[in-house]
Amino acid sequence: MPSIPTEFHDLFEKATFAHVTTMTPDGKPHATPVWVDYDSDDDRLLINTERGRRKARNVESDPTVAVSMTDPENPYRFLSVTGEVEEVTTEGAREHIDTLAQRYMGEDEYPNPIQTERVILRIRADEVLTGG
């Protein structure tokens, strides 16, 4: 199983935006920009979202995803992952969104209202492509 190369771990320490593509129930791709994180101990990409959002609903019927990001400091340096959402969990999701808000917004707490509950999509990489 491929893993995220060490020389690309820095992308998860700065405000790197990613695009995650999920598959709709009728087989069409749905892409959306997201904040992204990485669990280096478990070698999983992490996407934090709200239960009921389209990407969360899509992975319930088809866990196949693609995630692509470019280095905000060098747009020719990229990381692209194709894989599968192995788990959708609420465990630690609220604290995780606060951590992401610190990285992406400079805020101690996520400032937007939470309509349902936060969930983390834990993504296993089946293919990893890099450049730059």
JSON list of C-alpha atoms in Angstrom, two decimals:
[
{"chain": "A", "resi": 1, "resn": "MET", "atom": "CA", "xyz": [0.00, 0.00, 0.00]},
{"chain": "A", "resi": 2, "resn": "PRO", "atom": "CA", "xyz": [1.49, 3.38, -0.97]},
{"chain": "A", "resi": 3, "resn": "SER", "atom": "CA", "xyz": [2.02, 6.05, 1.65]},
{"chain": "A", "resi": 4, "resn": "ILE", "atom": "CA", "xyz": [2.45, 9.80, 1.66]},
{"chain": "A", "resi": 5, "resn": "PRO", "atom": "CA", "xyz": [6.15, 10.54, 1.04]},
{"chain": "A", "resi": 6, "resn": "THR", "atom": "CA", "xyz": [7.90, 12.18, 3.99]},
{"chain": "A", "resi": 7, "resn": "GLU", "atom": "CA", "xyz": [9.04, 15.09, 1.83]},
{"chain": "A", "resi": 8, "resn": "PHE", "atom": "CA", "xyz": [5.36, 16.04, 1.31]},
{"chain": "A", "resi": 9, "resn": "HIS", "atom": "CA", "xyz": [4.31, 15.97, 4.98]},
{"chain": "A", "resi": 10, "resn": "ASP", "atom": "CA", "xyz": [4.92, 19.73, 5.17]},
{"chain": "A", "resi": 11, "resn": "LEU", "atom": "CA", "xyz": [1.78, 20.27, 3.06]},
{"chain": "A", "resi": 12, "resn": "PHE", "atom": "CA", "xyz": [-0.22, 19.30, 6.15]},
{"chain": "A", "resi": 13, "resn": "GLU", "atom": "CA", "xyz": [1.54, 21.82, 8.38]},
{"chain": "A", "resi": 14, "resn": "LYS", "atom": "CA", "xyz": [0.44, 24.90, 6.41]},
{"chain": "A", "resi": 15, "resn": "ALA", "atom": "CA", "xyz": [-2.83, 26.16, 4.96]},
{"chain": "A", "resi": 16, "resn": "THR", "atom": "CA", "xyz": [-2.84, 23.83, 1.96]},
{"chain": "A", "resi": 17, "resn": "PHE", "atom": "CA", "xyz": [-6.26, 23.60, 0.34]},
{"chain": "A", "resi": 18, "resn": "ALA", "atom": "CA", "xyz": [-7.21, 20.33, -1.31]},
{"chain": "A", "resi": 19, "resn": "HIS", "atom": "CA", "xyz": [-9.95, 19.24, -3.66]},
{"chain": "A", "resi": 20, "resn": "VAL", "atom": "CA", "xyz": [-11.73, 16.05, -2.73]},
{"chain": "A", "resi": 21, "resn": "THR", "atom": "CA", "xyz": [-13.72, 14.18, -5.34]},
{"chain": "A", "resi": 22, "resn": "THR", "atom": "CA", "xyz": [-16.43, 11.74, -4.31]},
{"chain": "A", "resi": 23, "resn": "MET", "atom": "CA", "xyz": [-18.85, 9.78, -6.46]},
{"chain": "A", "resi": 24, "resn": "THR", "atom": "CA", "xyz": [-22.56, 10.58, -6.40]},
{"chain": "A", "resi": 25, "resn": "PRO", "atom": "CA", "xyz": [-25.07, 7.72, -6.22]},
{"chain": "A", "resi": 26, "resn": "ASP", "atom": "CA", "xyz": [-25.69, 8.10, -9.99]},
{"chain": "A", "resi": 27, "resn": "GLY", "atom": "CA", "xyz": [-21.95, 7.69, -10.70]},
{"chain": "A", "resi": 28, "resn": "LYS", "atom": "CA", "xyz": [-21.03, 11.32, -11.37]},
{"chain": "A", "resi": 29, "resn": "PRO", "atom": "CA", "xyz": [-17.96, 12.89, -9.74]},
{"chain": "A", "resi": 30, "resn": "HIS", "atom": "CA", "xyz": [-18.47, 15.65, -7.17]},
{"chain": "A", "resi": 31, "resn": "ALA", "atom": "CA", "xyz": [-15.42, 17.82, -6.36]},
{"chain": "A", "resi": 32, "resn": "THR", "atom": "CA", "xyz": [-15.18, 20.35, -3.55]},
{"chain": "A", "resi": 33, "resn": "PRO", "atom": "CA", "xyz": [-12.36, 22.37, -1.95]},
{"chain": "A", "resi": 34, "resn": "VAL", "atom": "CA", "xyz": [-11.57, 21.33, 1.62]},
{"chain": "A", "resi": 35, "resn": "TRP", "atom": "CA", "xyz": [-9.18, 21.75, 4.48]},
{"chain": "A", "resi": 36, "resn": "VAL", "atom": "CA", "xyz": [-7.00, 18.65, 4.70]},
{"chain": "A", "resi": 37, "resn": "ASP", "atom": "CA", "xyz": [-4.97, 16.96, 7.41]},
{"chain": "A", "resi": 38, "resn": "TYR", "atom": "CA", "xyz": [-2.81, 13.88, 7.76]},
{"chain": "A", "resi": 39, "resn": "ASP", "atom": "CA", "xyz": [-2.48, 11.24, 10.46]},
{"chain": "A", "resi": 40, "resn": "SER", "atom": "CA", "xyz": [1.16, 10.21, 9.97]},
{"chain": "A", "resi": 41, "resn": "ASP", "atom": "CA", "xyz": [0.93, 7.43, 12.59]},
{"chain": "A", "resi": 42, "resn": "ASP", "atom": "CA", "xyz": [-1.88, 5.71, 10.67]},
{"chain": "A", "resi": 43, "resn": "ASP", "atom": "CA", "xyz": [-0.89, 7.04, 7.21]},
{"chain": "A", "resi": 44, "resn": "ARG", "atom": "CA", "xyz": [-4.40, 8.39, 6.52]},
{"chain": "A", "resi": 45, "resn": "LEU", "atom": "CA", "xyz": [-5.62, 11.64, 5.01]},
{"chain": "A", "resi": 46, "resn": "LEU", "atom": "CA", "xyz": [-8.27, 13.37, 7.10]},
{"chain": "A", "resi": 47, "resn": "ILE", "atom": "CA", "xyz": [-11.16, 15.45, 5.82]},
{"chain": "A", "resi": 48, "resn": "ASN", "atom": "CA", "xyz": [-13.39, 17.10, 8.44]},
{"chain": "A", "resi": 49, "resn": "THR", "atom": "CA", "xyz": [-16.95, 17.84, 7.36]},
{"chain": "A", "resi": 50, "resn": "GLU", "atom": "CA", "xyz": [-20.48, 17.89, 8.70]},
{"chain": "A", "resi": 51, "resn": "ARG", "atom": "CA", "xyz": [-22.71, 14.86, 8.69]},
{"chain": "A", "resi": 52, "resn": "GLY", "atom": "CA", "xyz": [-25.23, 15.24, 5.90]},
{"chain": "A", "resi": 53, "resn": "ARG", "atom": "CA", "xyz": [-23.06, 17.29, 3.55]},
{"chain": "A", "resi": 54, "resn": "ARG", "atom": "CA", "xyz": [-22.90, 15.95, 0.03]},
{"chain": "A", "resi": 55, "resn": "LYS", "atom": "CA", "xyz": [-19.38, 14.50, 0.27]},
{"chain": "A", "resi": 56, "resn": "ALA", "atom": "CA", "xyz": [-20.29, 12.70, 3.51]},
{"chain": "A", "resi": 57, "resn": "ARG", "atom": "CA", "xyz": [-23.46, 11.31, 1.93]},
{"chain": "A", "resi": 58, "resn": "ASN", "atom": "CA", "xyz": [-21.58, 10.25, -1.21]},
{"chain": "A", "resi": 59, "resn": "VAL", "atom": "CA", "xyz": [-18.98, 8.18, 0.64]},
{"chain": "A", "resi": 60, "resn": "GLU", "atom": "CA", "xyz": [-21.75, 6.27, 2.41]},
{"chain": "A", "resi": 61, "resn": "SER", "atom": "CA", "xyz": [-22.72, 4.70, -0.93]},
{"chain": "A", "resi": 62, "resn": "ASP", "atom": "CA", "xyz": [-19.27, 4.68, -2.58]},
{"chain": "A", "resi": 63, "resn": "PRO", "atom": "CA", "xyz": [-16.14, 5.19, -0.45]},
{"chain": "A", "resi": 64, "resn": "THR", "atom": "CA", "xyz": [-13.91, 5.81, -3.49]},
{"chain": "A", "resi": 65, "resn": "VAL", "atom": "CA", "xyz": [-12.28, 9.26, -3.38]},
{"chain": "A", "resi": 66, "resn": "ALA", "atom": "CA", "xyz": [-9.54, 11.31, -4.98]},
{"chain": "A", "resi": 67, "resn": "VAL", "atom": "CA", "xyz": [-7.76, 14.15, -3.19]},
{"chain": "A", "resi": 68, "resn": "SER", "atom": "CA", "xyz": [-5.48, 16.63, -4.93]},
{"chain": "A", "resi": 69, "resn": "MET", "atom": "CA", "xyz": [-3.54, 19.54, -3.46]},
{"chain": "A", "resi": 70, "resn": "THR", "atom": "CA", "xyz": [-0.87, 21.99, -4.53]},
{"chain": "A", "resi": 71, "resn": "ASP", "atom": "CA", "xyz": [1.72, 23.60, -2.34]},
{"chain": "A", "resi": 72, "resn": "PRO", "atom": "CA", "xyz": [0.52, 27.15, -1.59]},
{"chain": "A", "resi": 73, "resn": "GLU", "atom": "CA", "xyz": [4.14, 28.33, -1.90]},
{"chain": "A", "resi": 74, "resn": "ASN", "atom": "CA", "xyz": [4.89, 26.46, -5.16]},
{"chain": "A", "resi": 75, "resn": "PRO", "atom": "CA", "xyz": [1.92, 25.65, -7.42]},
{"chain": "A", "resi": 76, "resn": "TYR", "atom": "CA", "xyz": [4.06, 23.21, -9.44]},
{"chain": "A", "resi": 77, "resn": "ARG", "atom": "CA", "xyz": [4.55, 20.99, -6.37]},
{"chain": "A", "resi": 78, "resn": "PHE", "atom": "CA", "xyz": [1.57, 18.71, -5.85]},
{"chain": "A", "resi": 79, "resn": "LEU", "atom": "CA", "xyz": [0.26, 15.63, -4.09]},
{"chain": "A", "resi": 80, "resn": "SER", "atom": "CA", "xyz": [-2.56, 13.55, -5.51]},
{"chain": "A", "resi": 81, "resn": "VAL", "atom": "CA", "xyz": [-4.13, 10.59, -3.73]},
{"chain": "A", "resi": 82, "resn": "THR", "atom": "CA", "xyz": [-6.70, 8.10, -4.96]},
{"chain": "A", "resi": 83, "resn": "GLY", "atom": "CA", "xyz": [-8.10, 5.85, -2.29]},
{"chain": "A", "resi": 84, "resn": "GLU", "atom": "CA", "xyz": [-10.98, 4.88, -0.11]},
{"chain": "A", "resi": 85, "resn": "VAL", "atom": "CA", "xyz": [-12.71, 6.29, 2.95]},
{"chain": "A", "resi": 86, "resn": "GLU", "atom": "CA", "xyz": [-12.12, 3.52, 5.46]},
{"chain": "A", "resi": 87, "resn": "GLU", "atom": "CA", "xyz": [-13.94, 5.18, 8.32]},
{"chain": "A", "resi": 88, "resn": "VAL", "atom": "CA", "xyz": [-16.35, 8.01, 9.01]},
{"chain": "A", "resi": 89, "resn": "THR", "atom": "CA", "xyz": [-16.05, 8.92, 12.68]},
{"chain": "A", "resi": 90, "resn": "THR", "atom": "CA", "xyz": [-17.26, 11.58, 15.10]},
{"chain": "A", "resi": 91, "resn": "GLU", "atom": "CA", "xyz": [-14.50, 10.69, 17.57]},
{"chain": "A", "resi": 92, "resn": "GLY", "atom": "CA", "xyz": [-12.36, 13.80, 18.04]},
{"chain": "A", "resi": 93, "resn": "ALA", "atom": "CA", "xyz": [-14.03, 15.57, 15.11]},
{"chain": "A", "resi": 94, "resn": "ARG", "atom": "CA", "xyz": [-15.03, 18.69, 17.06]},
{"chain": "A", "resi": 95, "resn": "GLU", "atom": "CA", "xyz": [-11.51, 19.17, 18.45]},
{"chain": "A", "resi": 96, "resn": "HIS", "atom": "CA", "xyz": [-10.04, 18.42, 15.02]},
{"chain": "A", "resi": 97, "resn": "ILE", "atom": "CA", "xyz": [-12.03, 21.20, 13.31]},
{"chain": "A", "resi": 98, "resn": "ASP", "atom": "CA", "xyz": [-10.71, 23.64, 15.95]},
{"chain": "A", "resi": 99, "resn": "THR", "atom": "CA", "xyz": [-7.14, 22.54, 15.14]},
{"chain": "A", "resi": 100, "resn": "LEU", "atom": "CA", "xyz": [-7.81, 23.10, 11.45]},
{"chain": "A", "resi": 101, "resn": "ALA", "atom": "CA", "xyz": [-9.33, 26.52, 12.18]},
{"chain": "A", "resi": 102, "resn": "GLN", "atom": "CA", "xyz": [-6.06, 27.47, 13.89]},
{"chain": "A", "resi": 103, "resn": "ARG", "atom": "CA", "xyz": [-4.04, 26.43, 10.82]},
{"chain": "A", "resi": 104, "resn": "TYR", "atom": "CA", "xyz": [-6.33, 27.86, 8.14]},
{"chain": "A", "resi": 105, "resn": "MET", "atom": "CA", "xyz": [-7.88, 30.88, 9.85]},
{"chain": "A", "resi": 106, "resn": "GLY", "atom": "CA", "xyz": [-5.68, 31.74, 12.83]},
{"chain": "A", "resi": 107, "resn": "GLU", "atom": "CA", "xyz": [-8.71, 31.18, 15.10]},
{"chain": "A", "resi": 108, "resn": "ASP", "atom": "CA", "xyz": [-8.63, 29.19, 18.36]},
{"chain": "A", "resi": 109, "resn": "GLU", "atom": "CA", "xyz": [-12.07, 27.74, 17.66]},
{"chain": "A", "resi": 110, "resn": "TYR", "atom": "CA", "xyz": [-13.98, 27.00, 14.49]},
{"chain": "A", "resi": 111, "resn": "PRO", "atom": "CA", "xyz": [-16.16, 30.12, 14.16]},
{"chain": "A", "resi": 112, "resn": "ASN", "atom": "CA", "xyz": [-18.92, 28.82, 11.88]},
{"chain": "A", "resi": 113, "resn": "PRO", "atom": "CA", "xyz": [-22.13, 27.35, 13.31]},
{"chain": "A", "resi": 114, "resn": "ILE", "atom": "CA", "xyz": [-22.29, 23.56, 13.30]},
{"chain": "A", "resi": 115, "resn": "GLN", "atom": "CA", "xyz": [-25.69, 22.50, 11.97]},
{"chain": "A", "resi": 116, "resn": "THR", "atom": "CA", "xyz": [-25.48, 18.74, 12.66]},
{"chain": "A", "resi": 117, "resn": "GLU", "atom": "CA", "xyz": [-22.25, 17.20, 13.92]},
{"chain": "A", "resi": 118, "resn": "ARG", "atom": "CA", "xyz": [-18.68, 17.11, 12.70]},
{"chain": "A", "resi": 119, "resn": "VAL", "atom": "CA", "xyz": [-17.26, 13.91, 11.21]},
{"chain": "A", "resi": 120, "resn": "ILE", "atom": "CA", "xyz": [-13.81, 12.93, 10.01]},
{"chain": "A", "resi": 121, "resn": "LEU", "atom": "CA", "xyz": [-13.39, 11.02, 6.76]},
{"chain": "A", "resi": 122, "resn": "ARG", "atom": "CA", "xyz": [-10.30, 8.80, 7.18]},
{"chain": "A", "resi": 123, "resn": "ILE", "atom": "CA", "xyz": [-8.84, 8.07, 3.74]},
{"chain": "A", "resi": 124, "resn": "ARG", "atom": "CA", "xyz": [-6.51, 5.19, 2.90]},
{"chain": "A", "resi": 125, "resn": "ALA", "atom": "CA", "xyz": [-4.25, 5.88, -0.08]},
{"chain": "A", "resi": 126, "resn": "ASP", "atom": "CA", "xyz": [-4.32, 3.27, -2.85]},
{"chain": "A", "resi": 127, "resn": "GLU", "atom": "CA", "xyz": [-2.32, 5.43, -5.27]},
{"chain": "A", "resi": 128, "resn": "VAL", "atom": "CA", "xyz": [-0.08, 8.42, -4.55]},
{"chain": "A", "resi": 129, "resn": "LEU", "atom": "CA", "xyz": [1.27, 10.74, -7.23]},
{"chain": "A", "resi": 130, "resn": "THR", "atom": "CA", "xyz": [3.61, 13.65, -6.57]},
{"chain": "A", "resi": 131, "resn": "GLY", "atom": "CA", "xyz": [5.31, 16.32, -8.60]},
{"chain": "A", "resi": 132, "resn": "GLY", "atom": "CA", "xyz": [7.61, 19.28, -8.27]}
]
